[in-house]
């Protein structure tokens, strides 16, 4: 079976079976990273462009390495040294990159909808690497991959997403992915960052941190997105950390089997204490490792690759 999508613009428009297909494909690619020779020829001769108009560490490097491991040629577009600074429009920049016979364009942009816009004006495949406060689809895919890997399933899992939900594209993509796969999602944080109306997305909203932690199988912590907030949404970082930061004491109140996730970059001492980030319950670096396999899978499937078939279960009669 092939994936039949030219672009990856968001999670909202994907079906549950398409999400699972990415996870199954990523599982086969995870093995490549553990080999001595960490490269396969799947995208040999293809050109991939990383067009990052907003800062990124993990996502850009992860896409670059994923493309290299699939043997594609990859170009990194740097905003600082480009004609963007001379007033060129996003459309013109992207059209010029397409004119170099690119096959896949990966874009991060501060404006929600920028990848959707490019998918309408270009012929190449477009992958959304984060658009404003809207979506960050590959982050959600690597998050659910990590949950399935660590806890064996997604359906029925109780996931608490804690922090700045309102301005977080990570939260939005993850909520779509988890609700499509029938996990139970609880959103928690201060009322200014986690308004009750978010329940319309199919999750529960609470401002009671103790309760939200006690019942969770997974707690996913989010950074305060200062760069997207027009005004201060809470009195001080110290107060935020006191009321909603996860300390070792709060970790100890969680189920012993519960795990901690964070998309990075972390603000230690604000949403997460160092002891929690570095505890055995934290799978934050596994998320980074898995991100590479997931992005290899996305590039491969967008390029027309086949989803691996699952071994058939045999019955005795
Ligand atoms: N790295 C994630 C993003 O690009 C999370 C964050 O920045 O807080 O949205």
Coordinates of C-alpha atoms and ligand atoms in Angstrom, one line a residue:
X1 CA 0.0 0.0 0.0
X2 CA 1.3 3.5 -0.8
X3 CA 0.4 6.6 1.2
X4 CA -1.1 8.6 -1.7
X5 CA -0.5 12.1 -0.3
X6 CA 1.6 14.6 -2.1
X7 CA 2.0 16.8 0.9
X8 CA 2.1 16.7 4.7
X9 CA 0.5 19.9 5.7
X10 CA -1.2 19.0 9.0
X11 CA -2.5 16.2 11.1
X12 CA -6.1 17.4 11.1
X13 CA -6.7 16.2 7.5
X14 CA -5.1 12.7 8.0
X15 CA -7.0 9.5 8.8
X16 CA -6.1 7.2 11.7
X17 CA -4.9 4.5 9.3
X18 CA -2.6 7.1 7.6
X19 CA -1.1 8.0 11.0
X20 CA -0.5 4.3 11.7
X21 CA 1.1 3.8 8.3
X22 CA 3.7 6.4 9.1
X23 CA 4.4 4.8 12.5
X24 CA 4.8 1.3 10.9
X25 CA 7.1 2.7 8.2
X26 CA 9.2 4.6 10.8
X27 CA 9.7 1.4 12.7
X28 CA 11.5 -0.1 9.8
X29 CA 13.6 3.0 9.4
X30 CA 14.5 3.1 13.1
X31 CA 16.7 0.0 12.4
X32 CA 18.7 1.9 9.8
X33 CA 20.0 4.3 12.5
X34 CA 21.3 1.4 14.6
X35 CA 23.4 -0.1 11.8
X36 CA 27.0 0.5 11.1
X37 CA 26.2 2.0 7.7
X38 CA 23.3 4.3 8.4
X39 CA 22.2 4.9 4.9
X40 CA 19.7 3.5 2.4
X41 CA 19.3 4.4 -1.3
X42 CA 15.5 5.1 -1.2
X43 CA 15.7 8.7 -2.3
X44 CA 18.9 8.7 -4.4
X45 CA 18.8 11.4 -7.0
X46 CA 16.0 13.4 -5.3
X47 CA 16.5 17.0 -4.1
X48 CA 15.1 18.2 -0.8
X49 CA 15.1 21.8 0.3
X50 CA 14.9 22.9 4.0
X51 CA 13.3 26.3 3.9
X52 CA 13.4 27.5 7.5
X53 CA 12.2 31.0 8.0
X54 CA 12.0 30.7 11.8
X55 CA 14.7 29.4 14.1
X56 CA 15.0 25.6 14.7
X57 CA 17.5 23.2 16.1
X58 CA 16.1 19.7 16.3
X59 CA 13.6 19.8 13.4
X60 CA 15.9 21.2 10.8
X61 CA 18.8 19.0 11.7
X62 CA 16.5 16.0 11.9
X63 CA 15.0 16.6 8.5
X64 CA 18.5 17.2 7.0
X65 CA 19.9 14.0 8.5
X66 CA 16.7 12.1 7.5
X67 CA 17.2 13.2 3.9
X68 CA 20.9 12.2 3.9
X69 CA 20.2 8.8 5.4
X70 CA 17.8 8.2 2.5
X71 CA 20.6 9.3 0.1
X72 CA 18.8 12.4 -1.2
X73 CA 20.7 15.7 -1.9
X74 CA 19.7 18.3 0.7
X75 CA 20.0 22.1 0.6
X76 CA 19.6 24.2 3.7
X77 CA 18.1 27.6 3.0
X78 CA 19.4 30.1 5.6
X79 CA 17.1 33.1 6.1
X80 CA 20.0 35.3 7.3
X81 CA 22.0 35.0 4.2
X82 CA 19.2 35.1 1.6
X83 CA 17.3 37.6 -0.5
X84 CA 14.5 37.4 2.0
X85 CA 16.4 40.2 3.7
X86 CA 16.1 42.2 0.4
X87 CA 12.3 41.9 0.4
X88 CA 11.7 38.9 -1.8
X89 CA 8.3 37.3 -1.2
X90 CA 7.9 33.8 0.1
X91 CA 6.2 32.8 -3.1
X92 CA 9.1 34.1 -5.3
X93 CA 11.7 32.4 -3.0
X94 CA 9.9 29.1 -3.2
X95 CA 9.3 29.3 -7.0
X96 CA 13.1 29.9 -7.4
X97 CA 13.9 26.9 -5.3
X98 CA 11.4 24.8 -7.3
X99 CA 13.1 26.0 -10.5
X100 CA 16.2 24.1 -9.3
X101 CA 14.2 20.9 -9.8
X102 CA 13.6 20.3 -6.1
X103 CA 11.3 17.3 -5.3
X104 CA 10.4 18.1 -1.7
X105 CA 10.3 21.4 0.1
X106 CA 10.2 21.4 3.9
X107 CA 9.0 24.7 5.3
X108 CA 8.9 26.3 8.8
X109 CA 7.3 29.7 8.9
X110 CA 6.0 32.0 11.6
X111 CA 2.7 32.4 9.8
X112 CA 0.0 29.8 10.1
X113 CA -1.0 28.5 6.7
X114 CA 2.3 29.2 4.9
X115 CA 2.8 25.6 3.9
X116 CA -0.8 25.3 2.7
X117 CA -0.2 28.4 0.6
X118 CA 2.9 27.0 -1.0
X119 CA 1.2 23.7 -1.7
X120 CA -1.3 25.6 -3.9
X121 CA 1.3 27.6 -5.8
X122 CA 4.0 25.0 -6.3
X123 CA 4.1 21.6 -8.0
X124 CA 6.7 20.1 -5.6
X125 CA 5.7 18.2 -2.4
X126 CA 5.5 20.4 0.7
X127 CA 6.1 19.3 4.2
X128 CA 5.1 21.5 7.2
X129 CA 7.9 21.7 9.7
X130 CA 5.8 24.1 12.0
X131 CA 3.6 27.0 10.9
X132 CA 3.0 29.7 13.6
X133 CA 0.8 28.5 16.3
X134 CA -1.1 26.2 13.9
X135 CA 0.5 22.7 13.5
X136 CA 3.7 20.8 13.7
X137 CA 2.8 17.5 12.2
X138 CA 6.1 15.6 12.3
X139 CA 6.4 16.5 16.0
X140 CA 3.0 14.8 16.7
X141 CA 4.0 11.8 14.6
X142 CA 7.3 11.3 16.6
X143 CA 5.4 11.9 19.8
X144 CA 2.8 9.2 19.1
X145 CA 5.6 6.9 17.8
X146 CA 7.4 7.3 21.1
X147 CA 4.2 6.6 23.1
X148 CA 3.5 3.5 21.1
X149 CA 7.1 2.3 21.4
X150 CA 7.2 2.9 25.2
X151 CA 3.7 1.9 26.2
X152 CA 2.8 -0.6 23.5
X153 CA -0.4 1.2 22.3
X154 CA -2.1 4.5 21.9
X155 CA -5.8 3.7 22.1
X156 CA -7.0 4.2 25.7
X157 CA -3.8 5.9 26.9
X158 CA -4.4 8.9 29.3
X159 CA -2.2 11.7 28.0
X160 CA -1.9 15.0 29.9
X161 CA -0.6 17.9 27.8
X162 CA 0.6 20.6 30.3
X163 CA 1.6 24.2 29.7
X164 CA 1.0 26.8 27.0
X165 CA -1.6 25.1 24.8
X166 CA -3.1 28.2 23.3
X167 CA 0.1 29.2 21.4
X168 CA 1.5 25.8 20.8
X169 CA 1.5 24.1 17.4
X170 CA 2.8 21.0 19.0
X171 CA -0.3 20.8 21.2
X172 CA -2.7 21.3 18.3
X173 CA -1.1 18.6 16.1
X174 CA -0.8 16.2 19.0
X175 CA -4.4 16.6 20.1
X176 CA -5.5 15.8 16.5
X177 CA -3.3 12.7 16.4
X178 CA -4.2 11.3 19.8
X179 CA -8.0 11.9 19.5
X180 CA -8.0 10.2 16.0
X181 CA -6.3 7.2 17.6
X182 CA -8.7 7.1 20.6
X183 CA -6.4 8.2 23.4
X184 CA -7.9 10.3 26.2
X185 CA -6.4 13.8 26.2
X186 CA -6.4 16.2 29.2
X187 CA -5.1 19.7 28.8
X188 CA -3.8 21.5 31.9
X189 CA -2.2 24.8 32.7
X190 CA -3.3 28.3 33.7
X191 CA -6.8 29.4 32.4
X192 CA -5.2 32.1 30.3
X193 CA -3.1 29.5 28.4
X194 CA -5.6 26.7 28.5
X195 CA -9.1 28.1 28.0
X196 CA -12.1 25.9 28.5
X197 CA -13.1 26.3 24.9
X198 CA -10.3 24.0 23.8
X199 CA -12.6 21.1 24.9
X200 CA -14.2 21.6 21.5
X201 CA -11.1 19.7 20.2
X202 CA -12.3 16.6 21.9
X203 CA -10.3 16.7 25.1
X204 CA -10.8 17.6 28.7
X205 CA -9.6 20.9 30.2
X206 CA -8.6 21.2 33.8
X207 CA -6.6 23.6 35.9
X208 CA -6.1 21.1 38.7
X209 CA -2.5 20.0 38.2
X210 CA -2.4 17.3 40.9
X211 CA -5.4 15.5 39.4
X212 CA -4.1 15.8 35.8
X213 CA -0.7 14.3 36.9
X214 CA -2.1 11.5 39.1
X215 CA -4.1 9.8 36.4
X216 CA -1.8 10.3 33.4
X217 CA 0.1 7.5 31.6
X218 CA 2.0 10.2 29.8
X219 CA 2.7 13.9 30.7
X220 CA 3.8 16.0 27.7
X221 CA 5.3 19.3 28.9
X222 CA 5.2 22.4 26.7
X223 CA 7.4 25.5 26.8
X224 CA 5.8 29.0 27.2
X225 CA 5.8 30.4 23.7
X226 CA 6.9 33.9 24.5
X227 CA 7.6 34.8 20.9
X228 CA 3.9 34.3 20.0
X229 CA 2.3 36.0 22.9
X230 CA 1.3 39.7 22.5
X231 CA 0.9 40.2 26.3
X232 CA 2.0 38.5 29.5
X233 CA -0.4 35.6 30.2
X234 CA 0.6 35.0 33.8
X235 CA 2.3 37.1 36.6
X236 CA 5.8 35.7 36.5
X237 CA 7.9 32.7 35.4
X238 CA 8.5 32.0 39.1
X239 CA 4.8 31.7 39.8
X240 CA 4.2 29.6 36.7
X241 CA 6.9 27.2 37.8
X242 CA 5.5 27.0 41.3
X243 CA 1.9 26.3 40.1
X244 CA 2.5 24.3 37.0
X245 CA 6.2 23.3 36.8
X246 CA 7.0 19.6 37.1
X247 CA 9.4 19.1 40.0
X248 CA 10.7 15.7 41.4
X249 CA 8.0 15.8 44.1
X250 CA 5.3 16.2 41.5
X251 CA 6.9 13.4 39.4
X252 CA 6.7 11.2 42.5
X253 CA 3.0 11.8 42.7
X254 CA 2.5 10.3 39.2
X255 CA 1.9 6.6 38.4
X256 CA 5.2 4.7 38.7
X257 CA 4.8 3.7 35.1
X258 CA 4.0 7.2 33.7
X259 CA 6.5 8.8 31.4
X260 CA 7.6 12.4 30.8
X261 CA 7.8 13.9 27.3
X262 CA 8.9 17.4 26.0
X263 CA 9.3 18.5 22.4
X264 CA 12.2 20.8 23.2
X265 CA 13.6 23.4 23.7
X266 CA 13.2 22.9 27.4
X267 CA 13.2 25.8 29.9
X268 CA 14.7 24.1 32.9
X269 CA 13.4 25.4 36.1
X270 CA 10.2 26.7 34.5
X271 CA 8.0 23.9 33.1
X272 CA 10.5 21.2 34.0
X273 CA 13.1 20.7 36.7
X274 CA 16.5 19.3 35.8
X275 CA 16.0 16.2 37.9
X276 CA 12.8 15.4 36.1
X277 CA 14.3 16.1 32.6
X278 CA 17.2 13.7 33.5
X279 CA 15.2 11.1 35.4
X280 CA 14.7 7.5 34.1
X281 CA 11.0 8.4 33.5
X282 CA 12.0 11.0 30.9
X283 CA 11.9 9.9 27.2
X284 CA 12.9 13.3 25.9
X285 CA 16.0 12.1 24.1
X286 CA 14.2 9.1 22.7
X287 CA 11.8 11.5 21.1
X288 CA 14.7 13.1 19.3
X289 CA 16.0 9.7 18.1
X290 CA 12.6 8.7 17.0
X291 CA 12.1 12.0 15.2
X292 CA 14.8 11.0 12.7
X293 CA 13.1 7.7 11.9
X294 CA 9.7 9.3 11.6
X295 CA 11.0 12.0 9.3
X296 CA 12.7 9.4 7.1
X297 CA 9.3 7.6 6.9
X298 CA 7.5 10.8 5.9
X299 CA 10.0 11.7 3.2
X300 CA 9.9 8.1 1.9
X301 CA 6.1 7.9 1.8
X302 CA 5.7 11.4 0.3
X303 CA 8.1 10.2 -2.4
X304 CA 5.8 7.3 -3.2
X305 CA 7.3 4.6 -1.0
X306 CA 5.3 1.6 0.1
X307 CA 4.0 1.1 3.6
X308 CA 5.5 -2.1 5.0
X309 CA 2.9 -4.9 5.3
X310 CA 2.3 -6.2 8.8
X311 CA 2.8 -9.9 9.3
X312 CA -0.5 -11.7 9.0
X313 CA -1.9 -13.4 12.1
X314 CA -2.6 -17.1 11.3
X315 CA -5.6 -18.8 12.8
X316 CA -5.6 -22.5 13.8
X317 CA -8.8 -23.4 12.0
Ligands
LIG1 N1 10.2 22.9 18.9 C1 8.8 23.0 19.1 C2 8.2 23.9 18.0 O1 8.9 24.3 17.1 C3 8.3 23.4 20.4 C4 8.8 24.7 21.0 O2 9.4 25.5 20.3 O3 8.4 25.0 22.1 O4 7.1 24.3 18.0

